[in-house]
């Protein structure tokens, strides 16, 4: 009993290679594939009827192949476009949150005359943060559009910019 380890945290990493549920295979035969990740069928399986991975009422682990498609230049446009879209949403959320905080501080400055100057300063800082986050969202929106245009050009579609 004294030799057993009791783990109280949530994040434990196994050191042994045989305990890892995945292996990465490079150079597969899939078209435009840079790598393929295969997860074994026995990953996290404990056995027994109704147990995890047993297939009898439990949650079984299925074999999954993940193929990332890239172009000849090595750029995954879909992944890059998704990344810029995610960052655009982060910027939008930041702008909304900072704007809401600025309005809150404006309200507090009128309700708390003893600390009104402090609340005015915090309101201005929050407003500046909202503008910065909005600018970041705008920037990421245009990065997403550029990535989409680059993907279309790499597939042979051409856009003629006649008016701007």
Backbone as ProteinMPNN parsed JSONL, in Angstrom:
{"seq_chain_A": "XXXXXXXXXXXXXXXXXXXXXXXXXXXXXXXXXXXXXXXXXXXXXXXXXXXXXXXXXXXXXXXXXXXXXXXXXXXXXXXXXXXXXXXXXXXXXXXXXXXXXXXXXXXXXXXXXXXXXXXXXXXXXXXXXXXXXXXXXXXXXXXXXXXXXXXXXXXXXXXXXXXX", "coords_chain_A": {"N_chain_A": [[0.822, -1.19, 0.0], [1.993, 1.181, 0.687], [3.676, 1.574, -1.393], [2.135, 2.211, -3.56], [1.02, 4.731, -5.796], [-0.775, 7.654, -5.274], [-2.715, 9.68, -7.163], [-3.716, 12.926, -7.212], [-4.133, 15.052, -8.885], [-5.258, 16.308, -12.124], [-3.924, 16.167, -14.541], [-1.951, 13.951, -15.822], [0.867, 12.492, -17.217], [1.891, 9.782, -19.145], [4.941, 8.0, -19.205], [5.922, 5.784, -20.598], [6.438, 4.364, -23.838], [4.732, 2.38, -24.858], [2.274, 2.887, -23.735], [1.105, 4.941, -25.063], [-1.569, 6.022, -27.107], [-1.465, 6.585, -29.829], [0.08, 6.639, -33.063], [2.267, 8.093, -35.414], [2.361, 8.068, -38.859], [4.477, 8.664, -41.446], [4.605, 9.842, -44.829], [2.499, 8.624, -46.338], [0.267, 7.013, -48.738], [-1.813, 8.664, -49.441], [-3.368, 11.231, -51.43], [-1.761, 14.368, -51.672], [-1.002, 14.325, -49.016], [0.475, 15.144, -45.96], [0.956, 13.946, -43.537], [-0.237, 11.104, -41.67], [-2.27, 10.224, -39.049], [-2.826, 7.555, -36.939], [-5.009, 5.989, -34.755], [-4.945, 3.475, -32.345], [-7.002, 0.499, -32.021], [-7.26, -0.527, -29.49], [-6.902, 1.44, -27.665], [-7.131, 2.902, -24.51], [-8.78, 0.88, -23.616], [-10.271, -1.225, -21.234], [-11.426, -3.65, -20.877], [-13.767, -6.378, -20.103], [-17.288, -6.978, -19.485], [-19.511, -4.493, -20.619], [-17.688, -2.53, -20.106], [-15.507, 0.297, -20.614], [-14.749, 0.627, -23.933], [-15.41, -1.969, -24.594], [-17.485, -2.473, -26.304], [-19.963, -3.31, -25.58], [-22.349, -1.703, -24.659], [-20.687, 0.149, -23.573], [-18.372, 2.894, -24.094], [-16.881, 2.706, -26.965], [-13.67, 2.735, -28.61], [-12.879, 3.838, -31.744], [-11.162, 3.088, -34.812], [-9.392, 5.666, -36.371], [-8.516, 7.638, -39.116], [-6.591, 10.409, -39.831], [-6.194, 12.766, -42.226], [-4.303, 15.28, -43.551], [-4.722, 17.682, -45.963], [-2.631, 19.227, -48.231], [-1.238, 21.718, -50.406], [0.994, 21.733, -53.263], [2.866, 23.623, -52.523], [2.998, 23.317, -49.852], [1.202, 24.471, -48.081], [-1.568, 24.473, -45.993], [-4.484, 25.53, -46.786], [-7.145, 25.448, -45.91], [-6.921, 24.929, -43.161], [-5.487, 27.178, -42.372], [-7.314, 29.214, -43.037], [-9.403, 28.562, -41.297], [-8.095, 29.003, -38.896], [-7.652, 31.818, -38.969], [-10.312, 32.614, -38.988], [-11.129, 31.762, -36.478], [-9.486, 33.404, -34.851], [-10.516, 35.856, -35.603], [-13.07, 35.729, -34.47], [-12.301, 35.639, -31.794], [-11.235, 38.211, -31.517], [-13.57, 39.699, -31.96], [-15.085, 38.922, -29.728], [-13.443, 39.9, -27.697], [-13.598, 42.651, -28.206], [-16.309, 43.109, -27.684], [-16.444, 42.397, -24.967], [-14.64, 44.223, -23.769], [-15.889, 46.619, -24.464], [-18.296, 46.343, -23.055], [-17.278, 46.399, -20.463], [-16.279, 48.991, -20.409], [-18.662, 50.468, -20.532], [-19.729, 49.666, -18.095], [-17.886, 50.781, -16.303], [-18.334, 53.481, -16.867], [-20.894, 53.767, -15.864], [-20.324, 53.233, -13.166], [-18.747, 55.438, -12.536], [-20.569, 57.515, -12.426], [-22.182, 56.68, -10.329], [-20.504, 56.454, -8.165], [-19.248, 58.946, -6.833], [-17.054, 59.561, -5.266], [-14.895, 58.078, -6.191], [-14.816, 58.754, -8.846], [-12.989, 59.782, -10.735], [-11.101, 57.728, -10.997], [-12.735, 55.709, -12.086], [-13.409, 56.912, -14.5], [-10.914, 56.897, -15.792], [-10.468, 54.128, -15.987], [-12.591, 53.516, -17.633], [-11.83, 54.786, -20.021], [-9.505, 53.331, -20.617], [-10.598, 50.787, -21.021], [-12.224, 51.354, -23.217], [-10.27, 51.956, -25.12], [-9.059, 49.449, -25.288], [-11.191, 48.033, -26.373], [-11.377, 49.193, -28.9], [-8.901, 48.427, -29.924], [-9.173, 45.608, -29.923], [-11.269, 45.387, -31.72], [-10.002, 46.317, -34.017], [-8.117, 44.273, -34.311], [-9.843, 42.116, -34.87], [-10.85, 43.006, -37.319], [-8.49, 43.006, -38.832], [-7.894, 40.223, -38.83], [-10.105, 39.328, -40.225], [-9.568, 40.261, -42.79], [-7.183, 38.86, -43.28], [-8.216, 36.284, -43.379], [-9.794, 36.496, -45.673], [-7.765, 36.937, -47.578], [-6.391, 34.517, -47.439], [-8.35, 32.798, -48.397], [-8.56, 33.732, -51.026], [-5.96, 33.136, -51.927], [-6.072, 30.361, -51.837], [-8.005, 29.83, -53.792], [-6.657, 30.821, -56.03], [-4.548, 29.023, -56.131], [-5.816, 26.764, -56.98], [-6.378, 27.324, -59.565], [-8.344, 29.189, -60.128], [-8.967, 32.449, -61.139], [-9.038, 35.858, -60.209], [-10.056, 38.916, -61.464], [-9.196, 42.041, -60.676], [-10.795, 44.683, -61.385], [-11.882, 47.125, -60.617], [-10.551, 48.215, -58.389]], "CA_chain_A": [[0.0, 0.0, 0.0], [2.861, 2.351, 0.769], [4.362, 1.761, -2.669], [1.182, 2.702, -4.556], [0.984, 6.183, -5.966], [-2.121, 8.215, -5.303], [-2.686, 10.898, -7.956], [-4.838, 13.795, -6.895], [-4.289, 16.053, -9.937], [-5.994, 15.89, -13.306], [-3.096, 16.074, -15.728], [-0.846, 13.027, -15.627], [1.407, 12.043, -18.493], [2.576, 8.503, -19.046], [6.283, 8.081, -19.763], [6.222, 4.622, -21.422], [5.992, 4.478, -25.22], [3.666, 1.443, -25.168], [1.017, 3.395, -23.203], [0.585, 6.001, -25.93], [-2.587, 5.446, -27.976], [-1.383, 6.964, -31.231], [1.368, 6.614, -33.723], [2.208, 8.912, -36.606], [2.986, 7.424, -39.994], [4.81, 9.686, -42.43], [4.781, 9.407, -46.207], [1.442, 7.694, -46.739], [-0.084, 7.052, -50.155], [-2.943, 9.555, -49.662], [-2.974, 12.374, -52.256], [-1.449, 15.626, -51.004], [-0.97, 14.094, -47.577], [1.76, 15.395, -45.329], [1.082, 12.916, -42.516], [-1.459, 10.402, -41.312], [-2.239, 9.783, -37.664], [-3.701, 6.416, -36.744], [-5.23, 5.659, -33.363], [-5.149, 2.034, -32.251], [-8.334, 0.079, -31.583], [-7.24, -0.908, -28.083], [-6.554, 2.594, -26.837], [-7.946, 3.164, -23.342], [-9.707, -0.211, -23.379], [-9.986, -1.926, -19.987], [-11.99, -4.983, -20.976], [-14.883, -6.693, -19.225], [-18.604, -6.66, -20.077], [-20.022, -3.159, -20.336], [-16.595, -1.631, -19.744], [-15.101, 1.266, -21.625], [-14.038, 0.011, -25.034], [-15.791, -3.367, -24.799], [-18.476, -2.551, -27.373], [-21.217, -3.788, -25.022], [-22.954, -0.654, -23.853], [-19.667, 1.112, -23.163], [-17.951, 3.834, -25.118], [-15.773, 2.075, -27.665], [-12.742, 3.578, -29.35], [-12.841, 3.389, -33.121], [-9.966, 3.451, -35.563], [-9.618, 6.911, -37.087], [-7.398, 8.141, -39.902], [-6.655, 11.847, -40.03], [-5.349, 13.127, -43.356], [-4.252, 16.717, -43.779], [-4.422, 17.949, -47.359], [-1.849, 20.43, -48.481], [-0.919, 21.906, -51.813], [2.393, 21.463, -53.569], [3.712, 24.58, -51.824], [3.066, 22.915, -48.455], [0.326, 25.303, -47.266], [-2.912, 23.948, -45.801], [-5.296, 26.743, -46.82], [-8.354, 25.303, -45.083], [-6.527, 25.071, -41.764], [-5.122, 28.574, -42.158], [-8.544, 30.004, -43.069], [-10.106, 28.275, -40.049], [-7.332, 29.677, -37.839], [-7.955, 33.253, -39.024], [-11.705, 32.781, -38.595], [-11.161, 31.63, -35.018], [-8.906, 34.618, -34.267], [-11.473, 36.939, -35.849], [-14.096, 35.61, -33.438], [-11.677, 36.024, -30.526], [-11.189, 39.672, -31.532], [-14.928, 40.207, -31.778], [-15.455, 38.708, -28.337], [-12.658, 40.845, -26.897], [-14.161, 43.989, -28.392], [-17.588, 43.162, -26.969], [-16.184, 42.356, -23.531], [-14.033, 45.489, -23.358], [-16.935, 47.632, -24.577], [-19.214, 46.179, -21.926], [-16.589, 46.859, -19.26], [-16.225, 50.455, -20.485], [-19.984, 50.959, -20.133], [-19.853, 49.413, -16.665], [-17.084, 51.789, -15.6], [-19.019, 54.753, -17.026], [-21.984, 53.717, -14.899], [-19.744, 53.318, -11.828], [-18.243, 56.799, -12.297], [-21.69, 58.369, -12.033], [-22.747, 56.187, -9.079], [-19.505, 56.515, -7.098], [-18.564, 60.227, -7.067], [-15.8, 59.61, -4.511], [-13.853, 57.469, -7.027], [-15.246, 58.996, -10.222], [-11.826, 59.963, -11.612], [-10.55, 56.397, -11.246], [-13.643, 55.005, -12.988], [-13.28, 57.538, -15.828], [-9.674, 56.4, -16.39], [-10.696, 52.735, -16.344], [-13.497, 53.536, -18.783], [-11.035, 55.129, -21.204], [-8.622, 52.204, -20.922], [-11.446, 49.734, -21.58], [-12.636, 51.785, -24.554], [-9.106, 51.779, -25.994], [-8.923, 48.008, -25.496], [-12.262, 47.628, -27.286], [-10.988, 49.632, -30.248], [-7.797, 47.56, -30.343], [-9.708, 44.287, -30.223], [-12.023, 45.517, -32.966], [-9.007, 46.395, -35.087], [-7.566, 42.932, -34.479], [-10.856, 41.32, -35.556], [-10.876, 43.5, -38.695], [-7.266, 42.508, -39.45], [-8.026, 38.794, -39.047], [-11.103, 39.151, -41.277], [-8.884, 40.447, -44.074], [-6.257, 37.741, -43.429], [-9.04, 35.151, -43.778], [-10.154, 36.715, -47.073], [-6.563, 36.734, -48.39], [-6.12, 33.082, -47.471], [-9.34, 32.208, -49.301], [-8.166, 34.1, -52.388], [-4.765, 32.362, -52.268], [-6.493, 28.984, -52.083], [-8.672, 29.802, -55.095], [-5.634, 31.003, -57.055], [-3.745, 27.806, -56.223], [-6.621, 25.775, -57.698], [-6.551, 27.761, -60.94], [-9.358, 30.226, -60.28], [-8.323, 33.762, -61.163], [-9.918, 37.006, -60.037], [-9.572, 40.121, -62.098], [-9.583, 43.2, -59.893], [-10.903, 45.755, -62.37], [-12.326, 48.401, -60.063], [-10.014, 48.545, -57.087]], "C_chain_A": [[0.858, 1.243, 0.0], [3.534, 2.636, -0.556], [3.434, 2.285, -3.756], [1.213, 4.216, -4.606], [-0.465, 6.63, -6.029], [-2.043, 9.556, -6.011], [-3.926, 11.715, -7.64], [-5.082, 14.846, -7.968], [-5.011, 15.47, -11.13], [-5.093, 15.577, -14.482], [-1.877, 15.215, -15.441], [-0.418, 12.528, -16.995], [2.152, 10.742, -18.279], [3.911, 8.613, -19.765], [6.584, 6.951, -20.733], [5.655, 4.8, -22.818], [4.814, 3.554, -25.518], [2.31, 1.909, -24.648], [0.395, 4.469, -24.078], [-0.392, 5.408, -26.93], [-2.42, 5.769, -29.445], [0.017, 6.797, -31.748], [1.213, 7.429, -34.999], [2.989, 8.225, -37.707], [3.225, 8.499, -41.034], [4.959, 9.05, -43.808], [3.742, 8.399, -46.647], [1.128, 7.881, -48.218], [-1.252, 7.982, -50.447], [-2.507, 10.758, -50.499], [-2.822, 13.637, -51.428], [-1.364, 15.467, -49.486], [0.415, 14.365, -47.044], [2.0, 14.393, -44.214], [-0.279, 12.299, -42.228], [-1.309, 9.928, -39.885], [-3.25, 8.671, -37.497], [-3.796, 6.13, -35.26], [-5.572, 4.18, -33.27], [-6.537, 1.715, -31.721], [-8.378, -0.229, -30.093], [-6.919, 0.248, -27.165], [-7.577, 2.779, -25.735], [-8.937, 2.044, -23.03], [-9.3, -0.952, -22.116], [-10.556, -3.329, -19.985], [-13.151, -5.192, -20.02], [-16.197, -6.308, -19.862], [-19.086, -5.283, -19.647], [-18.944, -2.153, -19.993], [-16.285, -0.707, -20.904], [-14.307, 0.543, -22.694], [-14.452, -1.421, -25.318], [-16.775, -3.534, -25.947], [-19.819, -3.058, -26.883], [-21.797, -2.723, -24.102], [-21.956, 0.381, -23.372], [-19.363, 2.073, -24.285], [-16.713, 3.26, -25.783], [-14.915, 3.081, -28.395], [-12.634, 3.009, -30.748], [-11.534, 3.804, -33.767], [-10.284, 4.67, -36.419], [-8.356, 7.278, -37.855], [-7.614, 9.626, -40.124], [-5.675, 12.197, -41.136], [-5.435, 14.624, -43.554], [-3.874, 16.952, -45.232], [-3.681, 19.26, -47.478], [-1.618, 20.541, -49.976], [0.558, 21.612, -52.023], [3.336, 22.427, -52.853], [3.797, 24.277, -50.335], [2.171, 23.726, -47.537], [-1.047, 24.654, -47.203], [-3.853, 25.141, -45.669], [-6.54, 26.634, -45.95], [-8.03, 25.499, -43.607], [-6.186, 26.521, -41.443], [-6.354, 29.475, -42.145], [-9.346, 29.805, -41.78], [-9.427, 28.972, -38.872], [-7.646, 31.171, -37.803], [-9.412, 33.522, -38.63], [-11.836, 32.705, -37.083], [-10.612, 32.89, -34.354], [-9.798, 35.831, -34.486], [-12.57, 36.922, -34.787], [-13.555, 35.979, -32.068], [-11.607, 37.549, -30.42], [-12.561, 40.296, -31.327], [-15.374, 40.069, -30.329], [-14.72, 39.679, -27.425], [-13.194, 42.255, -27.003], [-15.474, 44.135, -27.632], [-17.374, 43.212, -25.46], [-15.598, 43.67, -23.036], [-15.036, 46.63, -23.454], [-17.924, 47.566, -23.434], [-18.578, 46.671, -20.632], [-16.48, 48.378, -19.236], [-17.565, 51.063, -20.068], [-20.218, 50.768, -18.631], [-19.093, 50.468, -15.864], [-17.703, 53.181, -15.731], [-20.17, 54.856, -16.031], [-21.445, 53.896, -13.478], [-19.239, 54.728, -11.531], [-19.365, 57.744, -11.895], [-22.284, 57.947, -10.68], [-21.791, 56.324, -7.892], [-18.692, 57.808, -7.261], [-17.222, 60.335, -6.324], [-14.625, 59.065, -5.334], [-14.133, 57.68, -8.515], [-14.063, 59.123, -11.177], [-11.216, 58.61, -11.977], [-11.423, 55.634, -12.244], [-13.593, 55.587, -14.397], [-12.028, 57.017, -16.537], [-9.844, 54.944, -16.837], [-11.646, 52.617, -17.532], [-12.724, 53.813, -20.065], [-10.106, 53.989, -21.612], [-9.416, 51.07, -21.562], [-11.916, 50.091, -22.985], [-11.493, 51.618, -25.552], [-8.874, 50.298, -26.294], [-9.979, 47.494, -26.466], [-11.925, 48.008, -28.726], [-9.863, 48.747, -30.782], [-8.271, 46.169, -30.711], [-10.534, 44.307, -31.505], [-11.098, 45.598, -34.17], [-8.38, 45.043, -35.369], [-8.557, 42.032, -35.221], [-10.935, 41.708, -37.033], [-9.669, 42.97, -39.475], [-7.397, 41.014, -39.777], [-9.076, 38.486, -40.115], [-10.443, 39.274, -42.65], [-7.842, 39.363, -44.316], [-7.01, 36.495, -43.906], [-9.421, 35.283, -45.252], [-8.958, 36.475, -47.989], [-6.237, 35.254, -48.513], [-7.081, 32.385, -48.424], [-8.99, 32.506, -50.76], [-6.935, 33.323, -52.835], [-5.117, 30.913, -52.578], [-7.148, 28.875, -53.456], [-7.67, 29.967, -56.226], [-4.791, 29.747, -57.224], [-4.491, 26.697, -56.954], [-6.944, 26.222, -59.117], [-7.609, 28.808, -61.159], [-8.658, 31.575, -60.206], [-9.357, 34.854, -61.024], [-9.269, 38.208, -60.691], [-10.095, 41.313, -61.305], [-9.627, 44.411, -60.823], [-11.176, 47.102, -61.73], [-11.735, 48.672, -58.675], [-9.013, 47.646, -56.67]], "O_chain_A": [[0.502, 2.249, -0.613], [3.921, 3.77, -0.835], [3.912, 2.763, -4.784], [1.405, 4.888, -3.593], [-1.277, 6.051, -6.751], [-1.384, 10.476, -5.525], [-5.051, 11.237, -7.789], [-6.138, 15.479, -7.969], [-5.339, 14.284, -11.152], [-5.47, 14.787, -15.347], [-0.888, 15.692, -14.884], [-1.254, 12.182, -17.829], [2.946, 10.613, -17.347], [4.004, 9.248, -20.816], [7.422, 7.122, -21.618], [4.549, 5.313, -22.99], [3.97, 3.894, -26.347], [1.284, 1.381, -25.076], [-0.747, 4.865, -23.842], [-0.087, 4.389, -27.549], [-3.189, 5.256, -30.257], [0.997, 6.81, -31.002], [0.138, 7.448, -35.597], [4.143, 7.843, -37.515], [2.288, 9.174, -41.46], [5.373, 7.899, -43.946], [4.089, 7.402, -47.28], [1.652, 8.787, -48.868], [-1.659, 8.089, -51.604], [-1.4, 11.264, -50.312], [-3.662, 13.937, -50.58], [-1.638, 16.419, -48.756], [1.41, 13.887, -47.59], [3.148, 14.023, -43.965], [-1.323, 12.888, -42.505], [-0.312, 9.29, -39.548], [-4.411, 8.826, -37.875], [-2.776, 6.038, -34.577], [-6.4, 3.685, -34.034], [-7.171, 2.539, -31.062], [-9.453, -0.191, -29.495], [-6.682, 0.035, -25.976], [-8.777, 2.808, -26.007], [-9.856, 2.255, -22.239], [-8.126, -1.276, -21.934], [-10.176, -4.132, -19.132], [-13.485, -4.311, -19.227], [-16.234, -5.405, -20.697], [-19.071, -4.949, -18.462], [-19.259, -1.022, -19.622], [-16.747, -0.91, -22.026], [-13.294, -0.089, -22.393], [-13.887, -2.042, -26.218], [-16.89, -4.624, -26.507], [-20.736, -3.225, -27.687], [-21.728, -2.855, -22.88], [-22.356, 1.402, -22.812], [-20.032, 2.061, -25.318], [-15.618, 3.322, -25.224], [-15.384, 4.16, -28.758], [-12.331, 1.829, -30.921], [-10.88, 4.75, -33.327], [-11.306, 4.712, -37.105], [-7.254, 7.233, -37.307], [-8.687, 10.051, -40.552], [-4.474, 11.959, -41.01], [-6.526, 15.173, -43.708], [-2.832, 16.483, -45.69], [-4.069, 20.271, -46.893], [-1.783, 19.571, -50.717], [1.279, 21.282, -51.082], [4.491, 22.082, -52.603], [4.58, 24.905, -49.622], [2.353, 23.681, -46.321], [-1.628, 24.321, -48.236], [-4.009, 25.7, -44.583], [-6.947, 27.611, -45.322], [-8.779, 26.159, -42.885], [-6.544, 27.034, -40.382], [-6.436, 30.399, -41.336], [-9.902, 30.76, -41.236], [-10.094, 29.468, -37.964], [-7.879, 31.73, -36.732], [-9.709, 34.543, -38.01], [-12.567, 33.489, -36.477], [-11.204, 33.394, -33.399], [-9.834, 36.735, -33.652], [-12.955, 37.969, -34.265], [-14.271, 36.571, -31.26], [-11.886, 38.115, -29.363], [-12.704, 41.29, -30.616], [-15.971, 40.988, -29.766], [-15.306, 40.219, -26.486], [-13.244, 42.981, -26.01], [-15.723, 45.166, -27.008], [-18.038, 43.973, -24.757], [-16.012, 44.179, -21.994], [-15.032, 47.522, -22.606], [-18.346, 48.594, -22.904], [-19.246, 47.284, -19.8], [-16.576, 48.992, -18.173], [-17.602, 52.053, -19.337], [-20.832, 51.613, -17.98], [-19.598, 50.984, -14.867], [-17.608, 53.982, -14.801], [-20.39, 55.908, -15.43], [-22.033, 54.621, -12.677], [-19.299, 55.169, -10.384], [-19.148, 58.669, -11.113], [-22.831, 58.786, -9.964], [-22.227, 56.31, -6.741], [-17.572, 57.771, -7.77], [-16.356, 61.116, -6.718], [-13.495, 59.533, -5.192], [-13.727, 56.868, -9.346], [-14.122, 58.631, -12.304], [-10.858, 58.377, -13.131], [-10.901, 54.982, -13.149], [-13.719, 54.854, -15.379], [-12.064, 56.729, -17.734], [-9.417, 54.571, -17.93], [-11.508, 51.705, -18.347], [-12.939, 53.15, -21.079], [-9.936, 53.711, -22.799], [-8.963, 50.462, -22.532], [-11.996, 49.22, -23.851], [-11.709, 51.193, -26.687], [-8.535, 49.934, -27.42], [-9.699, 46.621, -27.288], [-12.162, 47.233, -29.653], [-9.87, 48.364, -31.951], [-7.82, 45.606, -31.708], [-10.501, 43.355, -32.285], [-11.378, 45.017, -35.218], [-8.136, 44.696, -36.525], [-8.159, 41.269, -36.102], [-11.071, 40.843, -37.898], [-9.798, 42.541, -40.622], [-7.05, 40.589, -40.878], [-8.954, 37.493, -40.833], [-10.723, 38.49, -43.557], [-7.631, 38.977, -45.466], [-6.505, 35.74, -44.737], [-9.377, 34.304, -45.997], [-9.105, 35.879, -49.056], [-5.847, 34.792, -49.585], [-6.684, 31.491, -49.171], [-9.11, 31.637, -51.623], [-6.858, 32.894, -53.986], [-4.532, 30.306, -53.474], [-6.878, 27.933, -54.201], [-7.807, 29.33, -57.271], [-4.363, 29.435, -58.335], [-3.864, 25.784, -57.492], [-7.715, 25.554, -59.807], [-7.768, 29.285, -62.283], [-7.849, 31.813, -59.309], [-10.423, 34.797, -61.638], [-8.084, 38.479, -60.495], [-11.3, 41.562, -61.27], [-8.615, 45.083, -61.023], [-10.74, 48.128, -62.252], [-12.392, 49.318, -57.859], [-8.462, 47.798, -55.58]]}, "name": "protein", "num_of_chains": 1, "seq": "XXXXXXXXXXXXXXXXXXXXXXXXXXXXXXXXXXXXXXXXXXXXXXXXXXXXXXXXXXXXXXXXXXXXXXXXXXXXXXXXXXXXXXXXXXXXXXXXXXXXXXXXXXXXXXXXXXXXXXXXXXXXXXXXXXXXXXXXXXXXXXXXXXXXXXXXXXXXXXXXXXXX"}
